[in-house]
PDB file of C-alpha atoms in Angstrom:
ATOM      1  CA  MET A1319     104.293  58.427 -12.724  1.00 45.00           C
ATOM      2  CA  ARG A1320     100.724  57.370 -13.247  1.00 48.00           C
ATOM      3  CA  LYS A1321      99.969  60.465 -15.246  1.00 46.00           C
ATOM      4  CA  THR A1322     102.962  59.799 -17.481  1.00 48.00           C
ATOM      5  CA  VAL A1323     101.843  56.232 -18.186  1.00 43.00           C
ATOM      6  CA  ILE A1324      98.317  57.383 -19.083  1.00 42.00           C
ATOM      7  CA  GLN A1325      99.710  60.033 -21.406  1.00 40.00           C
ATOM      8  CA  VAL A1326     101.900  57.417 -23.124  1.00 38.00           C
ATOM      9  CA  LEU A1327      98.939  55.037 -23.565  1.00 38.00           C
ATOM     10  CA  ILE A1328      96.800  57.842 -25.034  1.00 39.00           C
ATOM     11  CA  GLY A1329      99.572  58.721 -27.430  1.00 41.00           C
ATOM     12  CA  LEU A1330      99.959  55.101 -28.570  1.00 37.00           C
ATOM     13  CA  ALA A1331      96.209  54.807 -29.103  1.00 41.00           C
ATOM     14  CA  ALA A1332      96.159  57.969 -31.176  1.00 38.00           C
ATOM     15  CA  THR A1333      99.093  56.769 -33.294  1.00 37.00           C
ATOM     16  CA  ALA A1334      97.393  53.406 -33.898  1.00 39.00           C
ATOM     17  CA  ALA A1335      94.166  55.068 -34.928  1.00 40.00           C
ATOM     18  CA  LEU A1336      95.931  57.334 -37.406  1.00 41.00           C
ATOM     19  CA  SER A1337      98.022  54.581 -38.937  1.00 53.00           C
ATOM     20  CA  ALA A1338      94.958  52.862 -40.397  1.00 65.00           C
ATOM     21  CA  ALA A1339      94.217  55.006 -43.449  1.00 83.00           C
ATOM     22  CA  SER A1340      90.797  55.360 -45.066  1.00 91.00           C
ATOM     23  CA  TRP A1341      90.630  54.706 -48.824  1.00 93.00           C
ATOM     24  CA  GLN A1342      87.969  55.397 -51.423  1.00 94.00           C
ATOM     25  CA  ILE A1343      87.522  53.338 -54.604  1.00 94.00           C
ATOM     26  CA  ASP A1344      88.185  55.344 -57.775  1.00 94.00           C
ATOM     27  CA  PRO A1345      85.359  54.168 -60.109  1.00 94.00           C
ATOM     28  CA  SER A1346      87.097  55.507 -63.237  1.00 93.00           C
ATOM     29  CA  HIS A1347      90.121  53.233 -62.613  1.00 93.00           C
ATOM     30  CA  THR A1348      88.332  50.177 -61.200  1.00 95.00           C
ATOM     31  CA  SER A1349      86.663  47.266 -63.006  1.00 93.00           C
ATOM     32  CA  ALA A1350      85.065  43.940 -62.209  1.00 95.00           C
ATOM     33  CA  GLN A1351      85.198  41.124 -64.747  1.00 95.00           C
ATOM     34  CA  PHE A1352      83.654  37.657 -64.795  1.00 95.00           C
ATOM     35  CA  SER A1353      84.087  34.506 -66.844  1.00 94.00           C
ATOM     36  CA  VAL A1354      81.658  31.630 -67.294  1.00 90.00           C
ATOM     37  CA  ARG A1355      81.648  28.516 -69.503  1.00 84.00           C
ATOM     38  CA  HIS A1356      79.437  28.622 -72.626  1.00 78.00           C
ATOM     39  CA  MET A1357      78.058  25.448 -74.226  1.00 68.00           C
ATOM     40  CA  MET A1358      80.882  23.455 -72.636  1.00 68.00           C
ATOM     41  CA  VAL A1359      83.300  24.680 -75.312  1.00 72.00           C
ATOM     42  CA  SER A1360      84.384  28.292 -74.581  1.00 78.00           C
ATOM     43  CA  ASN A1361      84.362  31.053 -71.990  1.00 87.00           C
ATOM     44  CA  VAL A1362      82.156  34.119 -72.105  1.00 90.00           C
ATOM     45  CA  ARG A1363      83.626  37.179 -70.393  1.00 94.00           C
ATOM     46  CA  GLY A1364      81.846  40.266 -69.172  1.00 94.00           C
ATOM     47  CA  GLU A1365      82.321  43.186 -66.875  1.00 96.00           C
ATOM     48  CA  PHE A1366      80.602  45.633 -64.584  1.00 95.00           C
ATOM     49  CA  SER A1367      81.274  49.347 -64.098  1.00 91.00           C
ATOM     50  CA  GLY A1368      79.783  51.654 -61.489  1.00 89.00           C
ATOM     51  CA  ILE A1369      81.931  50.228 -58.685  1.00 95.00           C
ATOM     52  CA  ARG A1370      82.097  52.114 -55.409  1.00 95.00           C
ATOM     53  CA  GLY A1371      83.355  51.397 -51.923  1.00 95.00           C
ATOM     54  CA  THR A1372      85.736  52.078 -49.079  1.00 94.00           C
ATOM     55  CA  ALA A1373      88.548  50.332 -47.234  1.00 93.00           C
ATOM     56  CA  GLU A1374      90.485  50.755 -44.011  1.00 92.00           C
ATOM     57  CA  PHE A1375      94.031  49.441 -44.225  1.00 85.00           C
ATOM     58  CA  ASP A1376      97.164  49.559 -42.056  1.00 85.00           C
ATOM     59  CA  PRO A1377     100.158  47.808 -43.681  1.00 79.00           C
ATOM     60  CA  ALA A1378     101.541  47.070 -40.213  1.00 82.00           C
ATOM     61  CA  ASP A1379      98.370  45.233 -39.186  1.00 85.00           C
ATOM     62  CA  PRO A1380      96.512  43.881 -42.236  1.00 82.00           C
ATOM     63  CA  ALA A1381      94.266  41.668 -40.111  1.00 83.00           C
ATOM     64  CA  ARG A1382      92.377  44.789 -38.981  1.00 88.00           C
ATOM     65  CA  ALA A1383      91.574  45.864 -42.541  1.00 88.00           C
ATOM     66  CA  THR A1384      87.985  46.294 -43.691  1.00 92.00           C
ATOM     67  CA  LEU A1385      86.434  46.468 -47.139  1.00 94.00           C
ATOM     68  CA  GLU A1386      82.986  47.400 -48.464  1.00 96.00           C
ATOM     69  CA  VAL A1387      82.208  47.319 -52.203  1.00 96.00           C
ATOM     70  CA  THR A1388      79.014  47.998 -54.146  1.00 96.00           C
ATOM     71  CA  ILE A1389      78.712  47.114 -57.853  1.00 96.00           C
ATOM     72  CA  ASP A1390      75.964  48.386 -60.131  1.00 96.00           C
ATOM     73  CA  ALA A1391      74.522  45.201 -61.600  1.00 96.00           C
ATOM     74  CA  THR A1392      72.631  47.137 -64.261  1.00 97.00           C
ATOM     75  CA  THR A1393      75.995  47.918 -65.954  1.00 96.00           C
ATOM     76  CA  VAL A1394      76.703  44.292 -66.937  1.00 96.00           C
ATOM     77  CA  ASN A1395      78.344  44.233 -70.363  1.00 96.00           C
ATOM     78  CA  THR A1396      79.374  41.231 -72.469  1.00 94.00           C
ATOM     79  CA  ARG A1397      79.504  43.158 -75.766  1.00 93.00           C
ATOM     80  CA  GLU A1398      76.350  41.407 -76.958  1.00 93.00           C
ATOM     81  CA  PRO A1399      73.134  43.416 -76.303  1.00 95.00           C
ATOM     82  CA  LYS A1400      70.747  40.430 -76.405  1.00 94.00           C
ATOM     83  CA  ARG A1401      72.876  38.466 -73.966  1.00 92.00           C
ATOM     84  CA  ASP A1402      73.198  41.492 -71.677  1.00 95.00           C
ATOM     85  CA  ALA A1403      69.409  41.861 -71.688  1.00 96.00           C
ATOM     86  CA  ASP A1404      69.058  38.214 -70.701  1.00 92.00           C
ATOM     87  CA  LEU A1405      71.588  38.647 -67.897  1.00 94.00           C
ATOM     88  CA  LYS A1406      69.612  41.601 -66.558  1.00 96.00           C
ATOM     89  CA  SER A1407      66.329  39.594 -66.671  1.00 95.00           C
ATOM     90  CA  ALA A1408      64.833  37.287 -64.060  1.00 94.00           C
ATOM     91  CA  ASN A1409      66.846  34.424 -65.594  1.00 92.00           C
ATOM     92  CA  PHE A1410      69.968  35.779 -63.950  1.00 93.00           C
ATOM     93  CA  PHE A1411      70.652  39.056 -62.058  1.00 95.00           C
ATOM     94  CA  GLU A1412      67.045  40.361 -62.152  1.00 96.00           C
ATOM     95  CA  VAL A1413      68.347  43.910 -61.949  1.00 97.00           C
ATOM     96  CA  ASP A1414      64.892  45.541 -61.690  1.00 97.00           C
ATOM     97  CA  LYS A1415      64.585  43.899 -58.270  1.00 97.00           C
ATOM     98  CA  TYR A1416      68.250  43.549 -57.276  1.00 97.00           C
ATOM     99  CA  PRO A1417      70.188  46.444 -58.858  1.00 97.00           C
ATOM    100  CA  THR A1418      73.365  46.050 -56.815  1.00 97.00           C
ATOM    101  CA  ILE A1419      75.979  43.477 -55.875  1.00 97.00           C
ATOM    102  CA  THR A1420      77.700  44.046 -52.493  1.00 97.00           C
ATOM    103  CA  PHE A1421      80.647  42.659 -50.566  1.00 97.00           C
ATOM    104  CA  ARG A1422      81.375  43.394 -46.880  1.00 97.00           C
ATOM    105  CA  SER A1423      84.462  41.944 -45.294  1.00 96.00           C
ATOM    106  CA  LYS A1424      84.376  39.998 -42.032  1.00 95.00           C
ATOM    107  CA  ARG A1425      87.919  38.711 -41.742  1.00 94.00           C
ATOM    108  CA  VAL A1426      91.250  39.570 -43.330  1.00 94.00           C
ATOM    109  CA  GLU A1427      94.334  37.318 -43.216  1.00 92.00           C
ATOM    110  CA  ALA A1428      97.846  37.702 -44.572  1.00 88.00           C
ATOM    111  CA  ALA A1429      98.454  35.086 -47.265  1.00 89.00           C
ATOM    112  CA  GLY A1430     102.134  35.575 -48.017  1.00 87.00           C
ATOM    113  CA  PRO A1431     104.246  38.558 -49.141  1.00 88.00           C
ATOM    114  CA  GLY A1432     102.012  41.109 -50.815  1.00 87.00           C
ATOM    115  CA  LYS A1433      98.934  38.882 -50.573  1.00 91.00           C
ATOM    116  CA  LEU A1434      95.741  38.908 -48.499  1.00 93.00           C
ATOM    117  CA  LYS A1435      92.763  36.594 -48.080  1.00 95.00           C
ATOM    118  CA  ILE A1436      89.557  38.533 -47.391  1.00 96.00           C
ATOM    119  CA  THR A1437      86.466  36.633 -46.216  1.00 97.00           C
ATOM    120  CA  GLY A1438      83.151  38.420 -46.241  1.00 96.00           C
ATOM    121  CA  ASP A1439      79.451  38.461 -47.118  1.00 97.00           C
ATOM    122  CA  LEU A1440      78.758  38.607 -50.862  1.00 97.00           C
ATOM    123  CA  THR A1441      75.214  39.503 -51.885  1.00 97.00           C
ATOM    124  CA  ILE A1442      74.071  38.751 -55.466  1.00 96.00           C
ATOM    125  CA  HIS A1443      70.467  38.513 -56.702  1.00 96.00           C
ATOM    126  CA  GLY A1444      69.283  39.179 -53.145  1.00 95.00           C
ATOM    127  CA  VAL A1445      71.106  36.139 -51.744  1.00 97.00           C
ATOM    128  CA  THR A1446      73.993  36.504 -49.272  1.00 97.00           C
ATOM    129  CA  ARG A1447      76.732  33.899 -49.068  1.00 96.00           C
ATOM    130  CA  GLU A1448      80.198  33.912 -47.540  1.00 97.00           C
ATOM    131  CA  ALA A1449      82.933  34.354 -50.163  1.00 96.00           C
ATOM    132  CA  VAL A1450      86.718  34.572 -50.127  1.00 96.00           C
ATOM    133  CA  LEU A1451      88.697  37.095 -52.175  1.00 96.00           C
ATOM    134  CA  ASP A1452      92.335  36.224 -52.948  1.00 96.00           C
ATOM    135  CA  VAL A1453      94.072  39.583 -53.107  1.00 95.00           C
ATOM    136  CA  GLU A1454      97.386  40.607 -54.659  1.00 94.00           C
ATOM    137  CA  GLY A1455      98.384  43.871 -52.996  1.00 87.00           C
ATOM    138  CA  PRO A1456      97.748  46.518 -51.958  1.00 90.00           C
ATOM    139  CA  THR A1457     100.656  48.157 -53.798  1.00 90.00           C
ATOM    140  CA  PRO A1458     102.863  50.682 -52.053  1.00 89.00           C
ATOM    141  CA  GLU A1459     101.375  54.180 -51.948  1.00 88.00           C
ATOM    142  CA  LEU A1460     101.949  56.383 -54.981  1.00 88.00           C
ATOM    143  CA  ASN A1461     101.669  60.091 -54.286  1.00 88.00           C
ATOM    144  CA  MET A1462     100.955  62.318 -57.245  1.00 81.00           C
ATOM    145  CA  ARG A1463      99.626  65.879 -57.286  1.00 78.00           C
ATOM    146  CA  GLY A1464      98.768  65.726 -53.590  1.00 80.00           C
ATOM    147  CA  MET A1465      96.730  62.493 -53.906  1.00 87.00           C
ATOM    148  CA  ALA A1466      97.818  59.136 -52.493  1.00 91.00           C
ATOM    149  CA  ARG A1467      96.835  56.029 -54.471  1.00 92.00           C
ATOM    150  CA  ILE A1468      97.106  52.260 -54.042  1.00 92.00           C
ATOM    151  CA  GLY A1469      95.995  49.387 -56.270  1.00 92.00           C
ATOM    152  CA  ALA A1470      95.092  45.713 -55.798  1.00 94.00           C
ATOM    153  CA  MET A1471      93.664  42.793 -57.714  1.00 95.00           C
ATOM    154  CA  ALA A1472      91.167  40.349 -56.194  1.00 95.00           C
ATOM    155  CA  THR A1473      89.939  37.036 -57.580  1.00 96.00           C
ATOM    156  CA  ALA A1474      87.191  34.656 -56.424  1.00 96.00           C
ATOM    157  CA  LYS A1475      85.316  31.622 -57.687  1.00 96.00           C
ATOM    158  CA  LEU A1476      81.652  30.941 -56.974  1.00 94.00           C
ATOM    159  CA  ASN A1477      78.717  28.829 -58.094  1.00 96.00           C
ATOM    160  CA  ARG A1478      75.935  30.992 -59.537  1.00 94.00           C
ATOM    161  CA  LYS A1479      73.296  28.531 -58.287  1.00 94.00           C
ATOM    162  CA  ASP A1480      74.302  29.382 -54.707  1.00 95.00           C
ATOM    163  CA  PHE A1481      72.853  32.847 -55.443  1.00 95.00           C
ATOM    164  CA  GLY A1482      69.545  31.652 -56.871  1.00 92.00           C
ATOM    165  CA  MET A1483      70.554  31.966 -60.543  1.00 90.00           C
ATOM    166  CA  THR A1484      69.565  28.482 -61.623  1.00 90.00           C
ATOM    167  CA  TRP A1485      68.276  29.008 -65.184  1.00 88.00           C
ATOM    168  CA  ASN A1486      69.869  26.785 -67.801  1.00 78.00           C
ATOM    169  CA  ARG A1487      69.150  24.884 -70.991  1.00 86.00           C
ATOM    170  CA  ALA A1488      70.154  21.305 -71.874  1.00 84.00           C
ATOM    171  CA  LEU A1489      72.027  20.777 -75.151  1.00 80.00           C
ATOM    172  CA  ASP A1490      71.073  18.044 -77.628  1.00 71.00           C
ATOM    173  CA  SER A1491      74.700  17.025 -77.718  1.00 76.00           C
ATOM    174  CA  GLY A1492      74.851  16.718 -73.920  1.00 71.00           C
ATOM    175  CA  GLY A1493      75.861  19.240 -71.344  1.00 74.00           C
ATOM    176  CA  VAL A1494      74.229  22.610 -70.705  1.00 74.00           C
ATOM    177  CA  LEU A1495      74.194  26.073 -72.275  1.00 79.00           C
ATOM    178  CA  VAL A1496      75.675  27.945 -69.308  1.00 86.00           C
ATOM    179  CA  GLY A1497      78.234  26.694 -66.778  1.00 87.00           C
ATOM    180  CA  ASP A1498      77.621  26.980 -63.060  1.00 89.00           C
ATOM    181  CA  ASP A1499      81.098  28.064 -61.962  1.00 90.00           C
ATOM    182  CA  VAL A1500      81.984  31.760 -62.304  1.00 94.00           C
ATOM    183  CA  THR A1501      85.431  33.300 -61.979  1.00 95.00           C
ATOM    184  CA  ILE A1502      85.511  36.915 -60.809  1.00 94.00           C
ATOM    185  CA  THR A1503      88.437  39.378 -61.119  1.00 95.00           C
ATOM    186  CA  ILE A1504      88.396  42.867 -59.636  1.00 94.00           C
ATOM    187  CA  ASP A1505      91.083  45.412 -60.432  1.00 95.00           C
ATOM    188  CA  VAL A1506      90.782  48.240 -57.976  1.00 94.00           C
ATOM    189  CA  GLU A1507      92.446  51.620 -57.545  1.00 95.00           C
ATOM    190  CA  MET A1508      91.874  53.626 -54.381  1.00 94.00           C
ATOM    191  CA  THR A1509      92.618  57.161 -53.233  1.00 94.00           C
ATOM    192  CA  LYS A1510      93.366  58.101 -49.636  1.00 85.00           C
ATOM    193  CA  ARG A1511      90.723  59.902 -47.659  1.00 59.00           C
ATOM    194  CA  SER A1512      91.228  61.952 -44.508  1.00 49.00           C
ATOM    195  CA  PRO A1513      92.793  59.957 -41.662  1.00 52.00           C
ATOM    196  CA  ARG A1514      90.473  58.732 -38.918  1.00 52.00           C
ATOM    197  CA  PRO A1515      90.550  60.967 -35.857  1.00 54.00           C
ATOM    198  CA  PRO A1516      91.752  59.456 -32.568  1.00 55.00           C
ATOM    199  CA  ALA A1517      89.037  57.832 -30.471  1.00 55.00           C
ATOM    200  CA  ASN A1518      87.882  59.791 -27.451  1.00 57.00           C
TER     201      ASN A1518
END
């Protein structure tokens, strides 16, 4: 009887290990956008490419999910070369010294049907702060040509000064040139990697 129970427990552990699939970000179908207030009258929008990362996700147990993302800060693009050069300078991202932005999850919670709240460490400009991603998804798996894919959209709001990006300029009319609050939106597509082997 004891041998049977042990065999059952081993089988359950193996099944649990395999149910959490490993996913890889598809950089060609993933983007990160940001929006910040300009001169108190409009929003400037930009984006990053060069996004890579991995996730572990089991739809039956989302709380055990993990996420790691790396963004190439040198790819910042607002469709205005002079502004992009300023964003890459020491006034903002200082990409020569801090070429990447990273996010590593610490906690994942269900936030309603098809929604997750992911809390983790966000590092920008060499400064790490806790941040929360509000996630819609992941979508159901789509299998095409032997490759499984899922998608999700994550949003977050942060204050750039919390990450040491404090440069600004006062306007003669009142207010400042650049707002402090930044809205981030990440559209991600992932492909399934090989399942994790059962633990020994």
